[in-house]
Tab-separated table of N, CA and C in Angstrom:
chain	number	residue	atom	x	y	z
A	16	MET	N	175.008	111.208	-60.855
A	16	MET	CA	175.239	109.858	-60.418
A	16	MET	C	175.785	109.004	-61.551
A	17	LYS	N	175.209	109.210	-62.783
A	17	LYS	CA	175.670	108.434	-63.925
A	17	LYS	C	177.114	108.791	-64.270
A	18	LYS	N	177.481	110.055	-64.091
A	18	LYS	CA	178.844	110.479	-64.412
A	18	LYS	C	179.847	109.843	-63.436
A	19	ILE	N	179.497	109.818	-62.175
A	19	ILE	CA	180.393	109.234	-61.168
A	19	ILE	C	180.530	107.733	-61.404
A	20	PHE	N	179.407	107.072	-61.703
A	20	PHE	CA	179.440	105.644	-61.963
A	20	PHE	C	180.268	105.334	-63.204
A	21	SER	N	180.120	106.151	-64.269
A	21	SER	CA	180.899	105.953	-65.500
A	21	SER	C	182.387	106.157	-65.229
A	22	LEU	N	182.718	107.173	-64.458
A	22	LEU	CA	184.117	107.434	-64.103
A	22	LEU	C	184.690	106.254	-63.301
A	23	PHE	N	183.911	105.745	-62.371
A	23	PHE	CA	184.332	104.603	-61.562
A	23	PHE	C	184.590	103.371	-62.436
A	24	LEU	N	183.690	103.061	-63.372
A	24	LEU	CA	183.870	101.918	-64.265
A	24	LEU	C	185.095	102.093	-65.151
A	25	THR	N	185.346	103.297	-65.622
A	25	THR	CA	186.513	103.572	-66.461
A	25	THR	C	187.805	103.311	-65.675
A	26	ILE	N	187.854	103.755	-64.442
A	26	ILE	CA	189.052	103.556	-63.609
A	26	ILE	C	189.258	102.073	-63.324
A	27	VAL	N	188.186	101.358	-62.991
A	27	VAL	CA	188.291	99.927	-62.715
A	27	VAL	C	188.765	99.184	-63.954
A	28	PHE	N	188.227	99.524	-65.144
A	28	PHE	CA	188.630	98.875	-66.390
A	28	PHE	C	190.105	99.153	-66.692
A	29	ALA	N	190.542	100.392	-66.487
A	29	ALA	CA	191.938	100.758	-66.747
A	29	ALA	C	192.879	99.981	-65.817
A	30	LEU	N	192.518	99.846	-64.562
A	30	LEU	CA	193.344	99.086	-63.622
A	30	LEU	C	193.379	97.609	-63.987
A	31	ALA	N	192.252	97.067	-64.415
A	31	ALA	CA	192.206	95.654	-64.801
A	31	ALA	C	193.060	95.399	-66.028
A	32	VAL	N	193.040	96.299	-66.998
A	32	VAL	CA	193.852	96.147	-68.205
A	32	VAL	C	195.333	96.279	-67.856
A	33	HIS	N	195.678	97.205	-66.996
A	33	HIS	CA	197.067	97.422	-66.599
A	33	HIS	C	197.624	96.205	-65.839
A	34	ALA	N	196.784	95.514	-65.077
A	34	ALA	CA	197.215	94.351	-64.311
A	34	ALA	C	197.508	93.148	-65.183
A	35	GLN	N	197.197	93.204	-66.456
A	35	GLN	CA	197.380	92.077	-67.365
A	35	GLN	C	198.732	92.105	-68.069
A	36	VAL	N	199.750	92.717	-67.504
A	36	VAL	CA	201.067	92.807	-68.122
A	36	VAL	C	201.720	91.423	-68.114
A	37	ASN	N	202.293	91.017	-69.255
A	37	ASN	CA	202.954	89.713	-69.360
A	37	ASN	C	204.225	89.680	-68.517
A	38	GLN	N	204.468	88.533	-67.902
A	38	GLN	CA	205.698	88.332	-67.144
A	38	GLN	C	206.808	87.925	-68.097
A	39	LEU	N	208.026	88.387	-67.817
A	39	LEU	CA	209.165	87.990	-68.631
A	39	LEU	C	209.596	86.583	-68.246
A	40	LYS	N	209.984	85.805	-69.223
A	40	LYS	CA	210.444	84.451	-68.974
A	40	LYS	C	211.838	84.525	-68.343
A	41	PRO	N	212.047	83.846	-67.194
A	41	PRO	CA	213.368	83.916	-66.562
A	41	PRO	C	214.422	83.213	-67.402
A	42	GLN	N	215.597	83.815	-67.414
A	42	GLN	CA	216.721	83.241	-68.150
A	42	GLN	C	217.388	82.175	-67.279
A	43	PRO	N	217.803	81.072	-67.863
A	43	PRO	CA	218.479	80.043	-67.060
A	43	PRO	C	219.817	80.572	-66.534
A	44	ARG	N	220.142	80.206	-65.286
A	44	ARG	CA	221.385	80.679	-64.675
A	44	ARG	C	222.582	79.855	-65.118
A	45	LEU	N	222.363	78.612	-65.367
A	45	LEU	CA	223.438	77.750	-65.839
A	45	LEU	C	223.136	77.354	-67.270
A	46	SER	N	224.062	77.619	-68.134
A	46	SER	CA	223.822	77.271	-69.529
A	46	SER	C	224.190	75.823	-69.815
A	47	LYS	N	225.137	75.291	-69.045
A	47	LYS	CA	225.588	73.939	-69.323
A	47	LYS	C	226.127	73.307	-68.040
A	48	ILE	N	225.794	72.081	-67.796
A	48	ILE	CA	226.302	71.364	-66.638
A	48	ILE	C	227.539	70.598	-67.065
A	49	THR	N	228.617	70.788	-66.310
A	49	THR	CA	229.864	70.094	-66.634
A	49	THR	C	230.188	69.099	-65.536
A	50	GLU	N	230.781	68.009	-65.910
A	50	GLU	CA	231.174	66.989	-64.947
A	50	GLU	C	232.653	67.146	-64.630
A	51	LYS	N	232.986	67.031	-63.331
A	51	LYS	CA	234.375	67.128	-62.890
A	51	LYS	C	234.679	65.941	-61.988
A	52	ALA	N	235.923	65.559	-61.955
A	52	ALA	CA	236.338	64.452	-61.098
A	52	ALA	C	236.281	64.896	-59.641
A	53	VAL	N	235.838	64.013	-58.780
A	53	VAL	CA	235.736	64.292	-57.359
A	53	VAL	C	236.869	63.555	-56.654
A	54	VAL	N	237.389	64.156	-55.570
A	54	VAL	CA	238.440	63.508	-54.803
A	54	VAL	C	237.871	62.229	-54.208
A	55	GLY	N	238.569	61.138	-54.383
A	55	GLY	CA	238.104	59.853	-53.873
A	55	GLY	C	238.248	59.757	-52.367
A	56	ASN	N	237.613	58.795	-51.775
A	56	ASN	CA	237.675	58.614	-50.325
A	56	ASN	C	239.071	58.277	-49.832
A	57	ASN	N	239.872	57.670	-50.674
A	57	ASN	CA	241.210	57.266	-50.258
A	57	ASN	C	242.273	58.313	-50.553
A	58	ASP	N	241.907	59.360	-51.263
A	58	ASP	CA	242.870	60.404	-51.593
A	58	ASP	C	243.039	61.334	-50.398
A	59	PRO	N	244.273	61.631	-49.998
A	59	PRO	CA	244.472	62.529	-48.856
A	59	PRO	C	244.134	63.971	-49.230
A	60	ILE	N	243.630	64.702	-48.249
A	60	ILE	CA	243.361	66.123	-48.437
A	60	ILE	C	244.570	66.870	-47.900
A	61	VAL	N	245.157	67.690	-48.714
A	61	VAL	CA	246.360	68.415	-48.333
A	61	VAL	C	245.982	69.860	-48.020
A	62	PHE	N	246.309	70.291	-46.818
A	62	PHE	CA	246.078	71.676	-46.438
A	62	PHE	C	247.392	72.423	-46.600
A	63	THR	N	247.360	73.477	-47.360
A	63	THR	CA	248.591	74.218	-47.614
A	63	THR	C	248.790	75.357	-46.627
A	64	THR	N	247.740	75.744	-45.938
A	64	THR	CA	247.871	76.821	-44.963
A	64	THR	C	247.296	76.358	-43.631
A	65	GLU	N	247.628	77.083	-42.591
A	65	GLU	CA	247.100	76.783	-41.270
A	65	GLU	C	245.600	77.056	-41.266
A	66	ILE	N	244.852	76.170	-40.662
A	66	ILE	CA	243.409	76.349	-40.593
A	66	ILE	C	243.097	77.479	-39.625
A	67	ASN	N	242.270	78.413	-40.063
A	67	ASN	CA	241.819	79.542	-39.254
A	67	ASN	C	242.973	80.248	-38.537
A	68	PRO	N	243.933	80.770	-39.286
A	68	PRO	CA	245.062	81.442	-38.634
A	68	PRO	C	244.627	82.768	-38.008
A	69	THR	N	245.259	83.128	-36.904
A	69	THR	CA	245.004	84.415	-36.286
A	69	THR	C	245.853	85.447	-37.002
A	70	THR	N	245.215	86.457	-37.532
A	70	THR	CA	245.977	87.469	-38.254
A	70	THR	C	246.509	88.535	-37.307
A	71	ALA	N	245.694	88.930	-36.358
A	71	ALA	CA	246.141	89.912	-35.383
A	71	ALA	C	245.200	89.864	-34.194
A	72	SER	N	245.755	90.012	-33.016
A	72	SER	CA	244.928	90.020	-31.821
A	72	SER	C	245.671	90.753	-30.721
A	73	ASP	N	244.918	91.528	-29.963
A	73	ASP	CA	245.525	92.210	-28.829
A	73	ASP	C	245.317	91.408	-27.542
A	74	ARG	N	244.807	90.185	-27.672
A	74	ARG	CA	244.538	89.340	-26.516
A	74	ARG	C	245.444	88.109	-26.529
A	75	ALA	N	245.747	87.636	-25.357
A	75	ALA	CA	246.570	86.429	-25.240
A	75	ALA	C	245.729	85.195	-25.551
A	76	ALA	N	246.392	84.125	-25.889
A	76	ALA	CA	245.696	82.866	-26.157
A	76	ALA	C	245.090	82.327	-24.862
A	77	ASP	N	244.024	81.530	-24.987
A	77	ASP	CA	243.407	80.921	-23.817
A	77	ASP	C	244.383	79.971	-23.137
A	78	VAL	N	244.334	79.946	-21.823
A	78	VAL	CA	245.180	79.054	-21.039
A	78	VAL	C	244.270	78.284	-20.085
A	79	VAL	N	244.362	76.973	-20.090
A	79	VAL	CA	243.581	76.153	-19.164
A	79	VAL	C	244.344	76.090	-17.850
A	80	ILE	N	243.682	76.497	-16.757
A	80	ILE	CA	244.364	76.595	-15.465
A	80	ILE	C	243.899	75.546	-14.460
A	81	GLY	N	242.943	74.723	-14.838
A	81	GLY	CA	242.442	73.695	-13.935
A	81	GLY	C	241.354	72.896	-14.610
A	82	GLU	N	240.791	71.955	-13.870
A	82	GLU	CA	239.759	71.105	-14.453
A	82	GLU	C	238.675	70.797	-13.430
A	83	THR	N	237.514	70.401	-13.944
A	83	THR	CA	236.398	69.974	-13.112
A	83	THR	C	235.423	69.201	-13.970
A	84	TRP	N	234.656	68.340	-13.341
A	84	TRP	CA	233.545	67.673	-14.018
A	84	TRP	C	232.240	68.260	-13.519
A	85	TYR	N	232.317	69.098	-12.504
A	85	TYR	CA	231.111	69.686	-11.919
A	85	TYR	C	230.673	70.852	-12.789
A	86	ASP	N	229.503	70.744	-13.418
A	86	ASP	CA	229.135	71.747	-14.419
A	86	ASP	C	228.146	72.807	-13.940
A	87	LEU	N	227.755	72.820	-12.676
A	87	LEU	CA	226.893	73.886	-12.165
A	87	LEU	C	227.793	74.914	-11.476
A	88	GLN	N	228.485	75.717	-12.261
A	88	GLN	CA	229.465	76.654	-11.716
A	88	GLN	C	228.826	77.859	-11.035
A	89	SER	N	227.698	78.325	-11.528
A	89	SER	CA	227.151	79.579	-11.016
A	89	SER	C	226.150	79.398	-9.885
A	90	ASN	N	225.337	78.339	-9.891
A	90	ASN	CA	224.242	78.153	-8.941
A	90	ASN	C	223.378	79.413	-8.889
A	91	SER	N	223.150	80.008	-10.051
A	91	SER	CA	222.326	81.219	-10.207
A	91	SER	C	222.903	82.416	-9.463
A	92	SER	N	224.209	82.494	-9.356
A	92	SER	CA	224.836	83.634	-8.690
A	92	SER	C	226.029	84.117	-9.502
A	93	MET	N	226.494	85.299	-9.186
A	93	MET	CA	227.640	85.884	-9.883
A	93	MET	C	228.755	86.133	-8.866
A	94	SER	N	229.477	85.109	-8.534
A	94	SER	CA	230.544	85.218	-7.538
A	94	SER	C	231.804	85.823	-8.136
A	95	GLN	N	232.601	86.450	-7.274
A	95	GLN	CA	233.916	86.952	-7.669
A	95	GLN	C	234.864	85.764	-7.667
A	96	ARG	N	235.283	85.309	-8.850
A	96	ARG	CA	236.105	84.101	-8.939
A	96	ARG	C	237.537	84.377	-9.384
A	97	PHE	N	237.816	85.588	-9.793
A	97	PHE	CA	239.116	85.886	-10.396
A	97	PHE	C	239.573	87.255	-9.906
A	98	TRP	N	240.865	87.382	-9.623
A	98	TRP	CA	241.373	88.679	-9.177
A	98	TRP	C	242.733	88.930	-9.814
A	99	VAL	N	242.897	90.132	-10.369
A	99	VAL	CA	244.188	90.575	-10.890
A	99	VAL	C	244.741	91.578	-9.883
A	100	PHE	N	245.865	91.248	-9.283
A	100	PHE	CA	246.482	92.119	-8.290
A	100	PHE	C	247.292	93.213	-8.982
A	101	ASP	N	247.584	94.278	-8.248
A	101	ASP	CA	248.321	95.419	-8.809
A	101	ASP	C	249.707	95.033	-9.318
A	102	ASP	N	250.319	94.000	-8.740
A	102	ASP	CA	251.664	93.592	-9.167
A	102	ASP	C	251.650	92.663	-10.387
A	103	GLY	N	250.474	92.415	-10.977
A	103	GLY	CA	250.377	91.577	-12.178
A	103	GLY	C	250.118	90.110	-11.894
A	104	THR	N	250.127	89.725	-10.621
A	104	THR	CA	249.789	88.341	-10.278
A	104	THR	C	248.274	88.180	-10.308
A	105	MET	N	247.807	86.917	-10.389
A	105	MET	CA	246.374	86.650	-10.472
A	105	MET	C	246.025	85.415	-9.670
A	106	GLY	N	244.825	85.401	-9.154
A	106	GLY	CA	244.293	84.223	-8.479
A	106	GLY	C	242.954	83.869	-9.097
A	107	ALA	N	242.680	82.579	-9.232
A	107	ALA	CA	241.430	82.124	-9.843
A	107	ALA	C	240.856	80.962	-9.048
A	108	THR	N	239.532	80.926	-8.919
A	108	THR	CA	238.853	79.826	-8.239
A	108	THR	C	237.687	79.339	-9.079
A	109	TRP	N	237.239	78.125	-8.800
A	109	TRP	CA	236.064	77.544	-9.445
A	109	TRP	C	235.568	76.407	-8.562
A	110	THR	N	234.353	75.964	-8.802
A	110	THR	CA	233.840	74.800	-8.089
A	110	THR	C	234.426	73.567	-8.754
A	111	ARG	N	235.232	72.838	-8.000
A	111	ARG	CA	235.929	71.668	-8.536
A	111	ARG	C	235.267	70.406	-8.006
A	112	GLY	N	235.023	69.476	-8.893
A	112	GLY	CA	234.472	68.176	-8.520
A	112	GLY	C	234.828	67.178	-9.600
A	113	MET	N	235.513	66.120	-9.238
A	113	MET	CA	235.986	65.159	-10.233
A	113	MET	C	235.271	63.815	-10.156
A	114	ASN	N	234.607	63.520	-9.038
A	114	ASN	CA	233.919	62.240	-8.871
A	114	ASN	C	232.429	62.431	-9.112
A	115	ALA	N	232.012	62.146	-10.324
A	115	ALA	CA	230.635	62.400	-10.746
A	115	ALA	C	229.610	61.683	-9.869
A	116	THR	N	228.403	62.021	-10.066
A	116	THR	CA	227.185	61.587	-9.393
A	116	THR	C	226.992	62.413	-8.125
A	117	ALA	N	227.536	62.036	-6.994
A	117	ALA	CA	227.323	62.795	-5.760
A	117	ALA	C	228.370	63.883	-5.553
A	118	TYR	N	229.477	63.813	-6.245
A	118	TYR	CA	230.574	64.783	-6.122
A	118	TYR	C	230.995	64.967	-4.662
A	119	ALA	N	231.316	63.879	-4.011
A	119	ALA	CA	231.752	63.947	-2.615
A	119	ALA	C	233.042	64.746	-2.467
A	120	ASP	N	233.809	64.867	-3.535
A	120	ASP	CA	235.079	65.603	-3.493
A	120	ASP	C	234.917	67.069	-3.888
A	121	ARG	N	233.676	67.529	-4.023
A	121	ARG	CA	233.456	68.902	-4.491
A	121	ARG	C	234.029	69.913	-3.505
A	122	GLY	N	234.653	70.941	-4.049
A	122	GLY	CA	235.238	72.006	-3.246
A	122	GLY	C	235.803	73.070	-4.162
A	123	THR	N	236.663	73.903	-3.623
A	123	THR	CA	237.223	75.004	-4.395
A	123	THR	C	238.461	74.564	-5.159
A	124	GLY	N	238.422	74.739	-6.473
A	124	GLY	CA	239.618	74.614	-7.286
A	124	GLY	C	240.301	75.973	-7.294
A	125	TYR	N	241.605	75.993	-7.168
A	125	TYR	CA	242.348	77.259	-7.065
A	125	TYR	C	243.623	77.169	-7.888
A	126	ASN	N	243.966	78.268	-8.557
A	126	ASN	CA	245.254	78.351	-9.233
A	126	ASN	C	245.763	79.782	-9.136
A	127	TYR	N	247.091	79.918	-9.207
A	127	TYR	CA	247.739	81.219	-9.011
A	127	TYR	C	248.724	81.485	-10.141
A	128	TYR	N	248.700	82.714	-10.643
A	128	TYR	CA	249.631	83.172	-11.678
A	128	TYR	C	250.631	84.110	-11.012
A	129	ASP	N	251.914	83.771	-11.076
A	129	ASP	CA	252.942	84.545	-10.367
A	129	ASP	C	253.515	85.713	-11.167
A	130	GLY	N	252.921	86.019	-12.300
A	130	GLY	CA	253.423	87.081	-13.162
A	130	GLY	C	254.156	86.531	-14.367
A	131	THR	N	254.531	85.262	-14.308
A	131	THR	CA	255.226	84.591	-15.402
A	131	THR	C	254.445	83.391	-15.917
A	132	SER	N	253.979	82.556	-14.996
A	132	SER	CA	253.244	81.351	-15.408
A	132	SER	C	252.257	80.935	-14.318
A	133	TRP	N	251.301	80.098	-14.722
A	133	TRP	CA	250.326	79.550	-13.783
A	133	TRP	C	250.945	78.371	-13.036
A	134	SER	N	250.503	78.164	-11.823
A	134	SER	CA	250.913	76.991	-11.039
A	134	SER	C	250.360	75.734	-11.701
A	135	PRO	N	250.878	74.561	-11.337
A	135	PRO	CA	250.294	73.314	-11.872
A	135	PRO	C	248.820	73.193	-11.465
A	136	TRP	N	248.073	72.437	-12.241
A	136	TRP	CA	246.660	72.223	-11.927
A	136	TRP	C	246.515	71.625	-10.535
A	137	PRO	N	245.513	72.046	-9.791
A	137	PRO	CA	245.308	71.452	-8.468
A	137	PRO	C	244.814	70.009	-8.588
A	138	THR	N	245.189	69.193	-7.623
A	138	THR	CA	244.751	67.792	-7.619
A	138	THR	C	243.714	67.534	-6.533
A	139	GLU	N	243.451	68.532	-5.704
A	139	GLU	CA	242.431	68.401	-4.665
A	139	GLU	C	241.862	69.771	-4.347
A	140	ARG	N	240.762	69.777	-3.621
A	140	ARG	CA	240.107	71.036	-3.259
A	140	ARG	C	240.914	71.778	-2.194
A	141	VAL	N	240.651	73.061	-2.052
A	141	VAL	CA	241.336	73.884	-1.049
A	141	VAL	C	240.904	73.475	0.359
A	142	GLU	N	239.611	73.300	0.576
A	142	GLU	CA	239.077	72.998	1.903
A	142	GLU	C	239.174	71.501	2.203
A	143	ASP	N	239.007	71.161	3.472
A	143	ASP	CA	238.991	69.743	3.838
A	143	ASP	C	237.563	69.216	3.993
A	144	VAL	N	236.573	70.025	3.674
A	144	VAL	CA	235.164	69.614	3.697
A	144	VAL	C	234.534	69.919	2.343
A	145	ARG	N	233.387	69.311	2.085
A	145	ARG	CA	232.673	69.513	0.819
A	145	ARG	C	232.094	70.927	0.790
A	146	THR	N	232.440	71.690	-0.232
A	146	THR	CA	231.954	73.063	-0.381
A	146	THR	C	231.550	73.304	-1.829
A	147	GLY	N	231.141	74.524	-2.082
A	147	GLY	CA	230.812	74.893	-3.451
A	147	GLY	C	230.684	76.396	-3.609
A	148	TRP	N	230.748	76.839	-4.831
A	148	TRP	CA	230.536	78.221	-5.259
A	148	TRP	C	231.396	79.222	-4.485
A	149	PRO	N	232.705	79.144	-4.674
A	149	PRO	CA	233.618	80.028	-3.952
A	149	PRO	C	233.591	81.463	-4.474
A	150	SER	N	233.933	82.373	-3.577
A	150	SER	CA	234.189	83.772	-3.929
A	150	SER	C	235.624	84.063	-3.507
A	151	TYR	N	236.351	84.824	-4.329
A	151	TYR	CA	237.786	85.029	-4.119
A	151	TYR	C	238.075	86.520	-4.032
A	152	ALA	N	238.996	86.908	-3.135
A	152	ALA	CA	239.342	88.328	-2.981
A	152	ALA	C	240.717	88.459	-2.331
A	153	PRO	N	241.322	89.658	-2.423
A	153	PRO	CA	242.566	89.911	-1.694
A	153	PRO	C	242.282	89.931	-0.189
A	154	TYR	N	243.316	89.637	0.590
A	154	TYR	CA	243.172	89.622	2.046
A	154	TYR	C	244.399	90.273	2.660
A	155	GLY	N	244.198	91.341	3.400
A	155	GLY	CA	245.316	92.030	4.033
A	155	GLY	C	246.247	92.658	3.006
A	156	VAL	N	247.520	92.767	3.383
A	156	VAL	CA	248.509	93.431	2.543
A	156	VAL	C	248.868	92.612	1.311
A	157	ASN	N	249.092	91.310	1.486
A	157	ASN	CA	249.565	90.483	0.373
A	157	ASN	C	248.887	89.115	0.336
A	158	GLY	N	247.783	88.974	1.039
A	158	GLY	CA	247.152	87.665	1.151
A	158	GLY	C	245.959	87.493	0.226
A	159	GLU	N	245.260	86.379	0.445
A	159	GLU	CA	244.077	86.054	-0.348
A	159	GLU	C	243.098	85.291	0.529
A	160	ILE	N	241.815	85.398	0.175
A	160	ILE	CA	240.773	84.740	0.954
A	160	ILE	C	239.716	84.177	0.015
A	161	ILE	N	239.175	83.021	0.391
A	161	ILE	CA	238.116	82.364	-0.374
A	161	ILE	C	236.966	82.082	0.586
A	162	CYS	N	235.761	82.403	0.181
A	162	CYS	CA	234.565	82.112	0.968
A	162	CYS	C	233.708	81.133	0.177
A	163	SER	N	233.340	79.999	0.809
A	163	SER	CA	232.560	78.964	0.123
A	163	SER	C	231.404	78.487	0.990
A	164	HIS	N	230.376	77.994	0.335
A	164	HIS	CA	229.184	77.438	0.976
A	164	HIS	C	229.465	75.996	1.392
A	165	THR	N	229.025	75.593	2.612
A	165	THR	CA	229.339	74.244	3.096
A	165	THR	C	228.182	73.264	3.077
A	166	PHE	N	226.949	73.702	2.915
A	166	PHE	CA	225.774	72.810	2.891
A	166	PHE	C	225.487	72.178	4.244
A	167	THR	N	226.058	72.700	5.300
A	167	THR	CA	225.827	72.136	6.634
A	167	THR	C	225.516	73.273	7.593
A	168	ASP	N	225.304	72.920	8.854
A	168	ASP	CA	225.080	73.941	9.881
A	168	ASP	C	226.355	74.707	10.199
A	169	ALA	N	227.475	74.313	9.603
A	169	ALA	CA	228.751	74.998	9.843
A	169	ALA	C	228.794	76.353	9.152
A	170	GLY	N	227.831	76.648	8.291
A	170	GLY	CA	227.769	77.946	7.625
A	170	GLY	C	228.733	78.064	6.465
A	171	LEU	N	229.349	79.211	6.363
A	171	LEU	CA	230.324	79.466	5.302
A	171	LEU	C	231.716	79.106	5.797
A	172	VAL	N	232.542	78.565	4.922
A	172	VAL	CA	233.927	78.289	5.294
A	172	VAL	C	234.812	79.314	4.577
A	173	PHE	N	235.681	79.943	5.340
A	173	PHE	CA	236.639	80.903	4.796
A	173	PHE	C	238.017	80.251	4.796
A	174	SER	N	238.682	80.306	3.660
A	174	SER	CA	240.052	79.798	3.524
A	174	SER	C	240.927	81.011	3.231
A	175	TRP	N	241.981	81.209	3.995
A	175	TRP	CA	242.813	82.395	3.798
A	175	TRP	C	244.276	82.074	4.072
A	176	ARG	N	245.119	82.923	3.536
A	176	ARG	CA	246.549	82.855	3.842
A	176	ARG	C	247.156	84.242	3.675
A	177	GLU	N	248.229	84.474	4.416
A	177	GLU	CA	248.862	85.796	4.471
A	177	GLU	C	249.562	86.176	3.173
A	178	ASN	N	250.139	85.197	2.473
A	178	ASN	CA	250.865	85.474	1.233
A	178	ASN	C	250.202	84.737	0.077
A	179	LYS	N	249.749	85.479	-0.895
A	179	LYS	CA	249.033	84.882	-2.030
A	179	LYS	C	249.941	83.930	-2.802
A	180	GLY	N	249.375	82.805	-3.184
A	180	GLY	CA	250.089	81.839	-4.000
A	180	GLY	C	251.052	80.929	-3.274
A	181	GLU	N	251.206	81.091	-1.950
A	181	GLU	CA	252.167	80.240	-1.231
A	181	GLU	C	251.718	80.000	0.204
A	182	GLY	N	252.142	78.878	0.725
A	182	GLY	CA	251.838	78.550	2.117
A	182	GLY	C	250.569	77.731	2.275
A	183	ASP	N	250.337	77.328	3.530
A	183	ASP	CA	249.157	76.535	3.859
A	183	ASP	C	247.948	77.447	4.044
A	184	TRP	N	246.788	76.885	3.773
A	184	TRP	CA	245.540	77.617	3.967
A	184	TRP	C	245.127	77.529	5.435
A	185	ASN	N	244.572	78.612	5.945
A	185	ASN	CA	243.967	78.650	7.274
A	185	ASN	C	242.457	78.708	7.066
A	186	TYR	N	241.686	78.239	8.072
A	186	TYR	CA	240.240	78.155	7.894
A	186	TYR	C	239.502	78.708	9.103
A	187	PHE	N	238.331	79.266	8.846
A	187	PHE	CA	237.365	79.553	9.902
A	187	PHE	C	235.976	79.514	9.281
A	188	ASN	N	234.980	79.263	10.128
A	188	ASN	CA	233.601	79.192	9.653
A	188	ASN	C	232.811	80.390	10.149
A	189	PHE	N	231.817	80.777	9.384
A	189	PHE	CA	230.900	81.842	9.766
A	189	PHE	C	229.493	81.274	9.678
A	190	VAL	N	228.848	81.160	10.831
A	190	VAL	CA	227.493	80.615	10.895
A	190	VAL	C	226.508	81.777	10.839
A	191	GLY	N	225.386	81.563	10.184
A	191	GLY	CA	224.363	82.607	10.092
A	191	GLY	C	223.815	82.976	11.459
A	192	PRO	N	223.010	84.034	11.543
A	192	PRO	CA	222.466	84.479	12.827
A	192	PRO	C	221.525	83.428	13.439
A	193	THR	N	221.330	83.507	14.739
A	193	THR	CA	220.467	82.567	15.453
A	193	THR	C	219.085	82.519	14.810
A	194	GLY	N	218.636	81.307	14.579
A	194	GLY	CA	217.340	81.119	13.930
A	194	GLY	C	217.434	81.082	12.417
A	195	HIS	N	218.588	81.450	11.876
A	195	HIS	CA	218.789	81.467	10.421
A	195	HIS	C	220.136	80.842	10.058
A	196	GLU	N	220.522	79.819	10.778
A	196	GLU	CA	221.821	79.191	10.559
A	196	GLU	C	221.966	78.657	9.139
A	197	GLY	N	220.873	78.199	8.549
A	197	GLY	CA	220.915	77.628	7.206
A	197	GLY	C	221.073	78.654	6.104
A	198	ILE	N	221.143	79.921	6.474
A	198	ILE	CA	221.266	80.980	5.460
A	198	ILE	C	222.589	80.874	4.717
A	199	ALA	N	223.597	80.329	5.364
A	199	ALA	CA	224.898	80.211	4.730
A	199	ALA	C	224.935	78.953	3.914
């Protein structure tokens, strides 16, 4: 027992002595502070290069195709809002609303890319009634269709036309099943 206790005390003493190693004094990082003139508030700042230039990209620049003030675009859903057709044309939709607060003008914003350029920004909604959260898809051989929620007993409103990007829109409504009309 005395041998084990003596061995234990020796180890504890050795560890305590080893823990007493002096720390090295840190060397200063700056040996001398120098004063330099600062550009004054009235001095212009001259940029010699373009700010944040793109060096290389395989993607086209962003293009704004429409506008809205209505900021609840998803309504917790993932609608099909954009379609690229086989011929390189594209159609895009979004919930458009420009009159804030109640957004009485809310409806589908739509724009079409003809393979060369986008159409001018829309100035009104596609439908003639208040809608929201459109879904967009091809229709028939060369047409397009949009399905939107109407917030009324009229159900869903479908806007379609035979030729994508041109012509007047046609409309029909789809009401939910009996007893569940509000489902749309």
